[in-house]
C-alpha cells in the first residue's frame, strides 16, 4: 500500500490536483513504503522524457542506497 502523502506530493509536483475520495489511516511499514516508492519510480521511468529520466535515475539511486543500507528486500509470497 502506498502512503497517500507520497502520491499527493508526486501529483502536486506534476501539477495534477488530487482529491481523496476514501481516506484511510492504514499505512504500510517504512520498508513497504520504500519498496513502493522504488516500484513507482521504476514504472514512471518508462514514460518520462529523456531529461526527466535523468532526474528519476538519481531518485532511484538514492532510494536503492536506502534499501541497501537498511537491507530491505521484497518478501517472497
XYZ file of C-alpha atoms in Angstrom:
77
model
C 0.000 0.000 0.000
C 1.409 3.389 -0.969
C 1.350 6.234 1.534
C -1.209 8.744 0.187
C 1.063 11.624 1.213
C 3.662 10.413 -1.289
C 1.122 10.254 -4.099
C -0.158 13.692 -3.177
C 3.393 15.070 -3.391
C 4.109 13.357 -6.731
C 0.891 14.594 -8.313
C 1.335 18.087 -6.841
C 4.830 18.299 -8.361
C 3.349 17.219 -11.696
C 0.646 19.887 -11.429
C -2.189 17.381 -11.054
C -4.776 18.089 -8.339
C -5.539 15.108 -6.102
C -8.859 14.656 -4.350
C -9.040 11.981 -1.663
C -12.362 10.189 -2.014
C -11.893 7.411 0.511
C -9.369 8.430 3.175
C -7.611 5.621 5.000
C -5.449 5.768 8.068
C -3.739 2.479 7.240
C -0.131 2.852 6.180
C 2.412 0.173 5.473
C 5.708 -0.129 7.250
C 8.551 2.194 6.248
C 10.162 -0.755 4.427
C 6.981 -1.371 2.411
C 6.745 2.317 1.631
C 10.336 2.446 0.378
C 9.762 -0.560 -1.883
C 6.577 1.064 -3.201
C 8.478 4.283 -3.984
C 11.111 2.295 -5.875
C 8.466 0.468 -7.890
C 6.632 3.719 -8.709
C 9.843 5.368 -9.937
C 10.831 2.315 -11.965
C 7.464 2.317 -13.724
C 7.482 6.091 -14.240
C 10.876 5.853 -15.940
C 9.313 4.046 -18.884
C 7.199 7.021 -19.881
C 9.368 10.012 -18.952
C 11.109 12.276 -21.452
C 14.902 11.946 -21.505
C 15.589 14.976 -19.282
C 13.203 13.730 -16.612
C 14.665 10.214 -16.833
C 17.990 11.557 -15.568
C 16.337 13.070 -12.504
C 14.326 9.904 -11.970
C 17.520 7.808 -12.134
C 19.032 9.980 -9.404
C 15.937 9.491 -7.238
C 16.024 5.732 -7.851
C 19.699 5.647 -6.998
C 19.042 7.389 -3.663
C 16.133 5.057 -2.884
C 18.241 1.979 -3.670
C 21.018 3.250 -1.393
C 18.460 3.443 1.414
C 17.235 -0.022 0.509
C 20.758 -1.494 0.696
C 21.680 0.441 3.828
C 18.653 -0.930 5.660
C 18.774 -4.367 3.967
C 15.184 -4.153 2.758
C 14.096 -6.822 0.288
C 10.883 -7.888 -1.398
C 9.257 -10.665 0.575
C 8.625 -13.889 -1.312
C 4.973 -14.832 -1.326
